């Protein structure tokens, strides 16, 4: 167990050295010069890459500042007809800046604008903030964790002509790839606004239709080979944790409650070694979760920002507290003069209730952690919303709890009492036989 914990610490420290594996992990406070200029860890110094192209488009077909249904889909396709006709901006216009890597590799990016405001759509550019913020530096910078060769940034231009505006991007396609960078200059042109207003395009009611639905981009590549690896890692984490929290706690409950009547004279060894085995599983699951966050987010920061992270952390904490409580277990009876008495030890009673309370908390939080872990992750994985509804739904967990913590314990209680009664009768018979032998 000590070696496992040491391995966990070593892996954490090793992974912390990879915090610059993605360009957006440069400190959030660096707003004036956020782009790397030299080699960082495994990444080579950035080079200007003409294969990175830029396109300025309207965010909706009318060219208005209204939100478009589907604009939080990072894989959406912007129609060519929405282009403003060049690298231009207009007063307070809500535009989409599309960064495309024509080398067909997928990237995570750091994007900056010298003026205007980038819309917050989350680290994964899907409108969700559970994996961290994307927009930084008052909207002048965006840290994009969505891995693709095409990224769409919604940008609101400044309220007037502020002169040329620079849009710069730095991308990395992997943990050891070279940084690639490019920039474009936008010029003020109010005529683009007048052109779209005079086009007399029929406008749809806001939010009535998804203008991106059915559109395809044959050159777009989303995700990477690393994504499938990350999916396997988090699926393994989920499988190990699910097995651990559904199999081991009931066994520990049964061993601690029914002792030798069900598990024989070695019941305590069953209890102790099951605890040890479960700790190995839990530590392995934590290592996998650690590895997943490093692969997908580049760091461990933000674990406690999700409900699954909170529930899982509380569950793991409860579980690591249990062996510590077990080590300080008071004797069952008071000891006087170095010898045990038949007087119950109050400390043992208090300890027992603490032990049971922590166990109950770990079970409750583990069920919540499993539910949120399945529900909060990418539905494209082998689990998600569909699995929640069809397999790991509320009916399943109610059935599991009733079976594991009510029905089976009742059956074992009946069996335990029968065996206990038989044992007491056998002991009484032995005692009577012994008395007869003495009399003779």
CSV table of C-alpha atoms in Angstrom, one decimal:
chain,number,residue,atom,x,y,z
A,1,UNK,CA,0.0,0.0,0.0
A,2,UNK,CA,2.8,2.4,0.8
A,3,UNK,CA,4.5,1.7,-2.5
A,4,UNK,CA,1.2,2.3,-4.3
A,5,UNK,CA,0.7,5.7,-2.6
A,6,UNK,CA,4.3,6.6,-3.4
A,7,UNK,CA,3.7,5.7,-7.0
A,8,UNK,CA,0.6,7.9,-7.0
A,9,UNK,CA,2.6,10.8,-5.7
A,10,UNK,CA,5.4,10.3,-8.2
A,11,UNK,CA,3.0,10.2,-11.1
A,12,UNK,CA,1.3,13.4,-9.8
A,13,UNK,CA,4.7,15.1,-9.7
A,14,UNK,CA,5.7,13.8,-13.0
A,15,UNK,CA,2.5,15.0,-14.6
A,16,UNK,CA,2.8,18.4,-13.0
A,17,UNK,CA,5.9,18.8,-15.2
A,18,UNK,CA,3.7,18.6,-18.2
A,19,UNK,CA,1.6,21.6,-17.3
A,20,UNK,CA,2.9,23.4,-20.4
A,21,UNK,CA,2.0,20.5,-22.7
A,22,UNK,CA,-0.7,22.8,-24.2
A,23,UNK,CA,-0.2,26.5,-25.1
A,24,UNK,CA,-3.2,27.7,-23.3
A,25,UNK,CA,-1.6,26.7,-19.9
A,26,UNK,CA,0.6,29.8,-19.8
A,27,UNK,CA,-0.3,31.8,-16.7
A,28,UNK,CA,-3.7,33.5,-16.8
A,29,UNK,CA,-2.1,36.7,-15.5
A,30,UNK,CA,-0.1,37.0,-18.7
A,31,UNK,CA,-2.3,39.2,-20.8
A,32,UNK,CA,0.1,41.5,-22.5
A,33,UNK,CA,2.4,38.9,-23.9
A,34,UNK,CA,0.7,35.5,-23.4
A,35,UNK,CA,2.1,33.8,-26.5
A,36,UNK,CA,5.3,31.7,-26.0
A,37,UNK,CA,8.4,33.0,-27.8
A,38,UNK,CA,10.8,30.3,-26.8
A,39,UNK,CA,10.9,26.5,-26.3
A,40,UNK,CA,8.8,25.3,-23.4
A,41,UNK,CA,9.4,21.8,-22.0
A,42,UNK,CA,8.8,19.3,-24.9
A,43,UNK,CA,7.6,22.0,-27.3
A,44,UNK,CA,9.9,23.6,-29.8
A,45,UNK,CA,10.0,27.4,-30.1
A,46,UNK,CA,7.0,28.7,-32.1
A,47,UNK,CA,7.4,29.2,-35.8
A,48,UNK,CA,5.2,31.2,-38.0
A,49,UNK,CA,3.0,28.8,-40.1
A,50,UNK,CA,1.1,30.0,-43.1
A,51,UNK,CA,-1.0,26.9,-43.1
A,52,UNK,CA,-3.0,28.6,-40.3
A,53,UNK,CA,-5.7,30.6,-42.0
A,54,UNK,CA,-8.4,33.1,-40.7
A,55,UNK,CA,-11.9,33.9,-41.8
A,56,UNK,CA,-14.2,36.6,-40.5
A,57,UNK,CA,-18.0,35.8,-40.7
A,58,UNK,CA,-21.3,36.9,-39.2
A,59,UNK,CA,-22.6,34.8,-36.3
A,60,UNK,CA,-26.0,34.5,-37.9
A,61,UNK,CA,-27.5,34.8,-41.4
A,62,UNK,CA,-29.0,38.2,-40.7
A,63,UNK,CA,-25.7,39.7,-39.6
A,64,UNK,CA,-27.3,40.9,-36.4
A,65,UNK,CA,-25.9,40.6,-32.9
A,66,UNK,CA,-28.6,38.1,-31.9
A,67,UNK,CA,-27.5,34.7,-30.7
A,68,UNK,CA,-27.9,31.9,-33.2
A,69,UNK,CA,-29.3,28.5,-32.1
A,70,UNK,CA,-26.4,26.0,-32.2
A,71,UNK,CA,-23.6,28.6,-31.9
A,72,UNK,CA,-22.3,26.7,-28.8
A,73,UNK,CA,-21.6,23.6,-30.9
A,74,UNK,CA,-17.8,23.6,-31.4
A,75,UNK,CA,-18.2,21.3,-34.5
A,76,UNK,CA,-20.7,23.6,-36.3
A,77,UNK,CA,-20.0,24.6,-39.9
A,78,UNK,CA,-20.1,28.3,-40.9
A,79,UNK,CA,-21.6,28.8,-44.3
A,80,UNK,CA,-19.4,30.6,-46.8
A,81,UNK,CA,-22.2,33.1,-47.5
A,82,UNK,CA,-21.8,34.4,-44.0
A,83,UNK,CA,-18.3,35.8,-44.7
A,84,UNK,CA,-18.0,39.6,-44.3
A,85,UNK,CA,-15.8,39.7,-47.4
A,86,UNK,CA,-12.4,40.0,-46.0
A,87,UNK,CA,-10.4,40.7,-42.8
A,88,UNK,CA,-12.7,43.5,-41.6
A,89,UNK,CA,-14.8,44.5,-38.7
A,90,UNK,CA,-17.5,47.1,-38.0
A,91,UNK,CA,-18.8,49.0,-35.0
A,92,UNK,CA,-19.9,46.7,-32.2
A,93,UNK,CA,-20.5,43.9,-34.7
A,94,UNK,CA,-20.8,40.3,-33.4
A,95,UNK,CA,-18.6,38.3,-35.6
A,96,UNK,CA,-17.1,34.8,-35.8
A,97,UNK,CA,-13.4,34.4,-36.2
A,98,UNK,CA,-12.6,31.0,-37.7
A,99,UNK,CA,-9.1,29.7,-37.3
A,100,UNK,CA,-8.3,26.8,-39.6
A,101,UNK,CA,-5.2,24.6,-39.7
A,102,UNK,CA,-4.9,23.4,-43.3
A,103,UNK,CA,-2.3,20.7,-42.5
A,104,UNK,CA,-5.2,18.5,-41.3
A,105,UNK,CA,-3.7,18.1,-37.8
A,106,UNK,CA,-5.7,18.8,-34.7
A,107,UNK,CA,-4.7,21.6,-32.3
A,108,UNK,CA,-5.4,23.2,-29.0
A,109,UNK,CA,-5.0,26.9,-29.2
A,110,UNK,CA,-4.3,30.2,-27.5
A,111,UNK,CA,-5.9,33.1,-29.3
A,112,UNK,CA,-5.6,36.8,-28.5
A,113,UNK,CA,-7.2,39.9,-30.0
A,114,UNK,CA,-5.8,43.4,-29.5
A,115,UNK,CA,-9.3,44.9,-29.1
A,116,UNK,CA,-12.9,43.8,-28.8
A,117,UNK,CA,-14.2,40.9,-26.6
A,118,UNK,CA,-14.2,37.2,-27.2
A,119,UNK,CA,-17.4,35.4,-26.0
A,120,UNK,CA,-17.0,33.0,-23.1
A,121,UNK,CA,-18.0,29.5,-24.3
A,122,UNK,CA,-15.9,27.4,-21.9
A,123,UNK,CA,-12.6,25.6,-22.3
A,124,UNK,CA,-14.2,23.1,-24.7
A,125,UNK,CA,-16.0,25.8,-26.6
A,126,UNK,CA,-19.4,24.1,-26.1
A,127,UNK,CA,-21.0,26.7,-23.8
A,128,UNK,CA,-20.2,24.7,-20.7
A,129,UNK,CA,-17.9,25.8,-17.9
A,130,UNK,CA,-17.5,22.5,-16.1
A,131,UNK,CA,-14.0,22.1,-17.6
A,132,UNK,CA,-12.9,25.7,-17.0
A,133,UNK,CA,-13.2,29.1,-18.5
A,134,UNK,CA,-12.0,29.8,-22.0
A,135,UNK,CA,-12.1,33.6,-22.1
A,136,UNK,CA,-9.4,35.4,-20.1
A,137,UNK,CA,-7.9,38.9,-19.8
A,138,UNK,CA,-11.3,40.7,-20.1
A,139,UNK,CA,-12.1,38.8,-23.3
A,140,UNK,CA,-8.8,39.6,-25.1
A,141,UNK,CA,-7.6,36.0,-24.8
A,142,UNK,CA,-9.1,32.6,-25.3
A,143,UNK,CA,-7.7,29.2,-24.1
A,144,UNK,CA,-9.2,26.6,-26.4
A,145,UNK,CA,-9.1,23.0,-25.1
A,146,UNK,CA,-11.3,21.7,-27.9
A,147,UNK,CA,-8.9,19.8,-30.2
A,148,UNK,CA,-9.6,20.3,-33.8
A,149,UNK,CA,-8.2,21.8,-37.0
A,150,UNK,CA,-11.1,24.3,-37.1
A,151,UNK,CA,-12.0,26.6,-34.2
A,152,UNK,CA,-14.8,29.2,-34.2
A,153,UNK,CA,-14.5,32.1,-31.8
A,154,UNK,CA,-17.4,34.5,-31.3
A,155,UNK,CA,-16.0,38.1,-31.1
A,156,UNK,CA,-17.7,41.4,-30.5
A,157,UNK,CA,-15.8,44.2,-32.2
A,158,UNK,CA,-15.1,47.5,-30.3
A,159,UNK,CA,-17.6,50.3,-30.3
A,160,UNK,CA,-16.0,52.3,-33.1
A,161,UNK,CA,-12.9,52.5,-35.3
A,162,UNK,CA,-9.8,51.7,-33.1
A,163,UNK,CA,-7.5,51.2,-36.0
A,164,UNK,CA,-6.0,47.8,-37.1
A,165,UNK,CA,-6.8,44.9,-34.7
A,166,UNK,CA,-4.5,42.0,-34.5
A,167,UNK,CA,-5.7,38.5,-34.0
A,168,UNK,CA,-3.0,36.0,-33.1
A,169,UNK,CA,-3.1,32.2,-32.5
A,170,UNK,CA,-0.6,29.8,-31.1
A,171,UNK,CA,-1.4,26.1,-31.4
A,172,UNK,CA,0.1,22.7,-30.4
A,173,UNK,CA,-1.0,19.4,-31.8
A,174,UNK,CA,0.4,17.2,-29.0
A,175,UNK,CA,2.6,17.1,-25.9
A,176,UNK,CA,5.8,17.1,-27.9
A,177,UNK,CA,4.9,19.0,-31.0
A,178,UNK,CA,6.3,22.3,-32.0
A,179,UNK,CA,4.3,25.5,-31.3
A,180,UNK,CA,2.9,27.0,-34.5
A,181,UNK,CA,1.7,30.6,-34.7
A,182,UNK,CA,0.2,33.0,-37.1
A,183,UNK,CA,-1.6,36.4,-37.0
A,184,UNK,CA,-4.0,38.5,-39.1
A,185,UNK,CA,-4.8,42.2,-39.0
A,186,UNK,CA,-8.5,43.3,-39.2
A,187,UNK,CA,-9.3,46.8,-40.5
A,188,UNK,CA,-12.4,48.9,-39.8
A,189,UNK,CA,-15.0,49.0,-42.5
A,190,UNK,CA,-18.6,50.0,-41.7
A,191,UNK,CA,-19.6,49.2,-45.2
A,192,UNK,CA,-19.8,45.5,-44.4
A,193,UNK,CA,-22.7,46.2,-42.0
A,194,UNK,CA,-24.5,48.3,-44.5
A,195,UNK,CA,-24.1,45.5,-47.1
A,196,UNK,CA,-25.7,42.8,-45.0
A,197,UNK,CA,-28.5,45.2,-43.9
A,198,UNK,CA,-29.3,46.0,-47.6
A,199,UNK,CA,-29.1,42.3,-48.7
A,200,UNK,CA,-32.8,41.9,-47.7
A,201,UNK,CA,-32.3,38.3,-46.6
A,202,UNK,CA,-35.4,36.8,-45.0
A,203,UNK,CA,-34.9,36.7,-41.2
A,204,UNK,CA,-36.0,33.8,-39.1
A,205,UNK,CA,-37.4,34.3,-35.5
A,206,UNK,CA,-34.5,34.2,-33.1
A,207,UNK,CA,-33.8,30.7,-31.9
A,208,UNK,CA,-36.5,29.2,-34.1
A,209,UNK,CA,-34.1,27.3,-36.4
A,210,UNK,CA,-30.6,25.9,-36.1
A,211,UNK,CA,-28.9,27.5,-39.1
A,212,UNK,CA,-25.9,25.0,-38.8
A,213,UNK,CA,-28.0,21.9,-38.9
A,214,UNK,CA,-27.2,19.6,-41.9
A,215,UNK,CA,-24.0,21.5,-42.9
A,216,UNK,CA,-20.8,19.6,-43.3
A,217,UNK,CA,-17.1,20.4,-43.6
A,218,UNK,CA,-15.2,17.7,-45.4
A,219,UNK,CA,-11.9,19.2,-44.3
A,220,UNK,CA,-12.7,19.5,-40.6
A,221,UNK,CA,-11.0,17.0,-38.2
A,222,UNK,CA,-12.2,17.0,-34.6
A,223,UNK,CA,-10.4,15.1,-31.8
A,224,UNK,CA,-7.2,13.2,-32.2
A,225,UNK,CA,-5.6,9.8,-31.6
A,226,UNK,CA,-5.1,10.9,-28.1
A,227,UNK,CA,-8.8,11.4,-27.6
A,228,UNK,CA,-9.5,7.7,-28.0
A,229,UNK,CA,-6.7,7.0,-25.5
A,230,UNK,CA,-8.2,9.5,-23.1
A,231,UNK,CA,-11.6,7.9,-23.5
A,232,UNK,CA,-10.2,4.5,-22.7
A,233,UNK,CA,-8.5,5.9,-19.6
A,234,UNK,CA,-11.6,7.5,-18.2
A,235,UNK,CA,-13.7,4.4,-19.1
A,236,UNK,CA,-11.2,2.3,-17.1
A,237,UNK,CA,-11.4,4.8,-14.2
A,238,UNK,CA,-15.2,4.6,-14.3
A,239,UNK,CA,-15.2,0.8,-14.5
A,240,UNK,CA,-12.7,0.3,-11.6
A,241,UNK,CA,-14.6,2.8,-9.4
A,242,UNK,CA,-18.0,1.4,-10.2
A,243,UNK,CA,-16.8,-2.2,-9.4
A,244,UNK,CA,-15.1,-1.0,-6.2
A,245,UNK,CA,-18.0,0.9,-4.8
A,246,UNK,CA,-20.6,-1.7,-5.7
A,247,UNK,CA,-18.8,-4.8,-4.7
A,248,UNK,CA,-16.5,-4.1,-1.7
A,249,UNK,CA,-18.6,-2.0,0.7
A,250,UNK,CA,-21.4,-4.7,1.0
A,251,UNK,CA,-18.8,-7.4,1.7
A,252,UNK,CA,-17.2,-5.1,4.4
A,253,UNK,CA,-20.6,-4.5,5.9
A,254,UNK,CA,-21.4,-8.2,6.0
A,255,UNK,CA,-18.0,-9.2,7.5
A,256,UNK,CA,-18.2,-6.4,10.2
A,257,UNK,CA,-21.8,-7.1,11.1
A,258,UNK,CA,-22.0,-10.9,11.1
A,259,UNK,CA,-18.4,-11.8,12.0
A,260,UNK,CA,-17.6,-15.5,12.7
A,261,UNK,CA,-21.3,-16.6,12.4
A,262,UNK,CA,-21.0,-16.2,8.6
A,263,UNK,CA,-17.3,-15.8,7.8
A,264,UNK,CA,-15.8,-18.1,10.4
A,265,UNK,CA,-13.0,-17.3,12.8
A,266,UNK,CA,-11.1,-15.4,10.2
A,267,UNK,CA,-13.8,-12.8,9.6
A,268,UNK,CA,-11.5,-10.0,10.6
A,269,UNK,CA,-8.9,-11.0,8.0
A,270,UNK,CA,-11.7,-11.0,5.4
A,271,UNK,CA,-12.6,-7.5,6.6
A,272,UNK,CA,-9.0,-6.2,6.7
A,273,UNK,CA,-7.9,-7.7,3.3
A,274,UNK,CA,-11.1,-6.5,1.6
A,275,UNK,CA,-10.3,-3.0,2.8
A,276,UNK,CA,-6.7,-3.3,1.5
A,277,UNK,CA,-7.9,-4.6,-1.9
A,278,UNK,CA,-10.4,-1.8,-2.2
A,279,UNK,CA,-7.8,0.8,-1.4
A,280,UNK,CA,-5.7,-0.6,-4.2
A,281,UNK,CA,-8.6,-0.3,-6.6
A,282,UNK,CA,-9.4,3.2,-5.4
A,283,UNK,CA,-5.8,4.4,-5.8
A,284,UNK,CA,-5.6,2.9,-9.2
A,285,UNK,CA,-8.9,4.7,-10.2
A,286,UNK,CA,-7.5,8.0,-8.8
A,287,UNK,CA,-4.3,7.6,-10.9
A,288,UNK,CA,-6.4,7.0,-14.0
A,289,UNK,CA,-8.5,10.1,-13.2
A,290,UNK,CA,-5.3,12.1,-12.7
A,291,UNK,CA,-3.9,10.9,-16.0
A,292,UNK,CA,-7.2,11.7,-17.8
A,293,UNK,CA,-7.2,15.3,-16.5
A,294,UNK,CA,-3.6,15.7,-17.5
A,295,UNK,CA,-4.3,14.4,-21.1
A,296,UNK,CA,-7.4,16.5,-21.6
A,297,UNK,CA,-6.9,19.6,-19.5
A,298,UNK,CA,-3.1,19.6,-19.0
A,299,UNK,CA,-3.4,20.0,-15.2
A,300,UNK,CA,-5.2,18.9,-12.1
A,301,UNK,CA,-6.6,22.3,-11.2
A,302,UNK,CA,-10.3,22.5,-11.1
A,303,UNK,CA,-11.1,19.0,-9.8
A,304,UNK,CA,-13.4,20.4,-7.1
A,305,UNK,CA,-15.3,22.6,-9.6
A,306,UNK,CA,-17.5,19.7,-10.8
A,307,UNK,CA,-20.1,17.8,-8.7
A,308,UNK,CA,-18.5,14.5,-9.7
A,309,UNK,CA,-15.1,15.7,-8.5
A,310,UNK,CA,-16.5,16.9,-5.2
A,311,UNK,CA,-18.5,13.7,-4.6
A,312,UNK,CA,-15.6,11.5,-5.6
A,313,UNK,CA,-13.1,13.4,-3.4
A,314,UNK,CA,-15.4,13.1,-0.4
A,315,UNK,CA,-15.8,9.4,-1.1
A,316,UNK,CA,-12.1,8.8,-1.4
A,317,UNK,CA,-11.4,10.8,1.7
A,318,UNK,CA,-13.9,8.8,3.7
A,319,UNK,CA,-12.4,5.6,2.5
A,320,UNK,CA,-8.9,6.6,3.5
A,321,UNK,CA,-10.1,7.7,6.9
A,322,UNK,CA,-11.5,4.2,7.6
A,323,UNK,CA,-8.1,2.4,8.0
A,324,UNK,CA,-6.9,5.2,10.3
A,325,UNK,CA,-10.0,4.7,12.5
A,326,UNK,CA,-9.4,1.0,12.4
A,327,UNK,CA,-5.9,1.4,13.7
A,328,UNK,CA,-7.1,3.4,16.7
A,329,UNK,CA,-10.0,1.0,17.5
A,330,UNK,CA,-10.4,0.9,21.4
A,331,UNK,CA,-10.8,-2.5,23.2
A,332,UNK,CA,-14.3,-3.8,23.5
A,333,UNK,CA,-14.2,-3.9,27.3
A,334,UNK,CA,-12.5,-1.7,29.9
A,335,UNK,CA,-9.2,-2.8,31.2
A,336,UNK,CA,-8.4,-2.5,34.9
A,337,UNK,CA,-4.9,-3.3,36.2
A,338,UNK,CA,-3.8,-4.6,32.9
A,339,UNK,CA,-6.6,-7.1,32.6
A,340,UNK,CA,-9.9,-7.0,30.7
A,341,UNK,CA,-13.2,-6.7,32.5
A,342,UNK,CA,-16.7,-7.4,31.4
A,343,UNK,CA,-17.6,-3.7,31.5
A,344,UNK,CA,-18.4,-2.3,28.0
A,345,UNK,CA,-15.9,0.4,26.9
A,346,UNK,CA,-17.7,3.7,26.0
A,347,UNK,CA,-14.9,4.7,23.7
A,348,UNK,CA,-15.5,1.5,21.7
A,349,UNK,CA,-19.2,2.5,21.3
A,350,UNK,CA,-18.3,6.0,20.1
A,351,UNK,CA,-15.6,4.6,17.8
A,352,UNK,CA,-18.1,2.1,16.3
A,353,UNK,CA,-20.6,4.8,15.5
A,354,UNK,CA,-17.9,6.9,13.9
A,355,UNK,CA,-16.8,4.0,11.9
A,356,UNK,CA,-20.3,3.3,10.7
A,357,UNK,CA,-21.1,6.9,10.0
A,358,UNK,CA,-18.0,7.3,7.8
A,359,UNK,CA,-18.9,4.1,6.0
A,360,UNK,CA,-22.5,5.3,5.4
A,361,UNK,CA,-21.2,8.6,4.1
A,362,UNK,CA,-18.8,6.9,1.7
A,363,UNK,CA,-21.6,4.7,0.3
A,364,UNK,CA,-24.0,7.6,-0.2
A,365,UNK,CA,-21.4,9.8,-1.8
A,366,UNK,CA,-20.1,7.0,-3.9
A,367,UNK,CA,-23.6,6.4,-5.4
A,368,UNK,CA,-23.8,10.2,-6.2
A,369,UNK,CA,-20.3,10.1,-7.6
A,370,UNK,CA,-21.1,7.2,-9.9
A,371,UNK,CA,-24.3,8.9,-11.1
A,372,UNK,CA,-22.6,12.2,-11.8
A,373,UNK,CA,-19.6,10.6,-13.3
A,374,UNK,CA,-21.7,8.8,-15.9
A,375,UNK,CA,-24.0,11.8,-16.5
A,376,UNK,CA,-21.5,14.7,-16.7
A,377,UNK,CA,-19.0,13.2,-19.2
A,378,UNK,CA,-19.0,13.2,-23.0
A,379,UNK,CA,-22.1,11.3,-24.3
A,380,UNK,CA,-20.0,10.0,-27.2
A,381,UNK,CA,-18.2,7.8,-24.7
A,382,UNK,CA,-19.3,4.3,-23.9
A,383,UNK,CA,-21.4,5.8,-21.2
A,384,UNK,CA,-23.4,9.0,-20.9
A,385,UNK,CA,-27.0,10.2,-21.1
A,386,UNK,CA,-28.1,7.1,-23.0
A,387,UNK,CA,-26.5,4.7,-20.5
A,388,UNK,CA,-27.9,6.7,-17.6
A,389,UNK,CA,-31.5,6.3,-19.0
A,390,UNK,CA,-31.2,2.7,-20.1
A,391,UNK,CA,-28.9,1.1,-17.6
A,392,UNK,CA,-27.6,3.2,-14.7
A,393,UNK,CA,-30.9,4.8,-14.0
A,394,UNK,CA,-32.5,5.5,-10.7
A,395,UNK,CA,-34.4,2.2,-10.8
A,396,UNK,CA,-31.1,0.3,-11.0
A,397,UNK,CA,-29.6,2.1,-8.0
A,398,UNK,CA,-32.8,1.6,-5.9
A,399,UNK,CA,-32.8,-2.1,-6.8
A,400,UNK,CA,-29.1,-2.3,-6.0
A,401,UNK,CA,-29.4,-0.6,-2.6
A,402,UNK,CA,-32.5,-2.7,-1.7
A,403,UNK,CA,-30.7,-5.9,-2.7
A,404,UNK,CA,-27.2,-5.2,-1.3
A,405,UNK,CA,-28.1,-3.3,1.9
A,406,UNK,CA,-31.6,-4.6,2.8
A,407,UNK,CA,-32.5,-8.0,1.4
A,408,UNK,CA,-29.1,-9.7,1.6
A,409,UNK,CA,-28.4,-8.4,5.1
A,410,UNK,CA,-31.8,-9.7,6.3
A,411,UNK,CA,-31.1,-13.1,4.9
A,412,UNK,CA,-27.6,-13.1,6.5
A,413,UNK,CA,-29.1,-11.9,9.8
A,414,UNK,CA,-31.5,-14.9,9.8
A,415,UNK,CA,-28.7,-17.3,8.9
A,416,UNK,CA,-26.4,-15.7,11.5
A,417,UNK,CA,-28.9,-16.1,14.3
A,418,UNK,CA,-29.6,-19.7,13.4
A,419,UNK,CA,-25.8,-20.5,13.4
A,420,UNK,CA,-25.4,-18.5,16.6
A,421,UNK,CA,-28.1,-20.4,18.2
A,422,UNK,CA,-26.7,-23.7,17.1
A,423,UNK,CA,-23.2,-22.7,18.3
A,424,UNK,CA,-24.6,-21.8,21.7
A,425,UNK,CA,-26.5,-25.0,22.0
A,426,UNK,CA,-23.4,-27.0,21.0
A,427,UNK,CA,-21.3,-25.1,23.6
A,428,UNK,CA,-23.9,-25.7,26.3
A,429,UNK,CA,-24.0,-29.4,25.4
A,430,UNK,CA,-20.2,-29.6,25.6
A,431,UNK,CA,-20.3,-27.9,29.0
A,432,UNK,CA,-22.9,-30.4,30.3
A,433,UNK,CA,-20.8,-33.3,29.0
A,434,UNK,CA,-17.8,-31.9,30.8
A,435,UNK,CA,-19.8,-31.7,34.0
A,436,UNK,CA,-20.9,-35.3,33.6
A,437,UNK,CA,-17.2,-36.4,33.1
A,438,UNK,CA,-16.2,-34.6,36.3
A,439,UNK,CA,-19.1,-36.2,38.3
A,440,UNK,CA,-18.0,-39.6,37.2
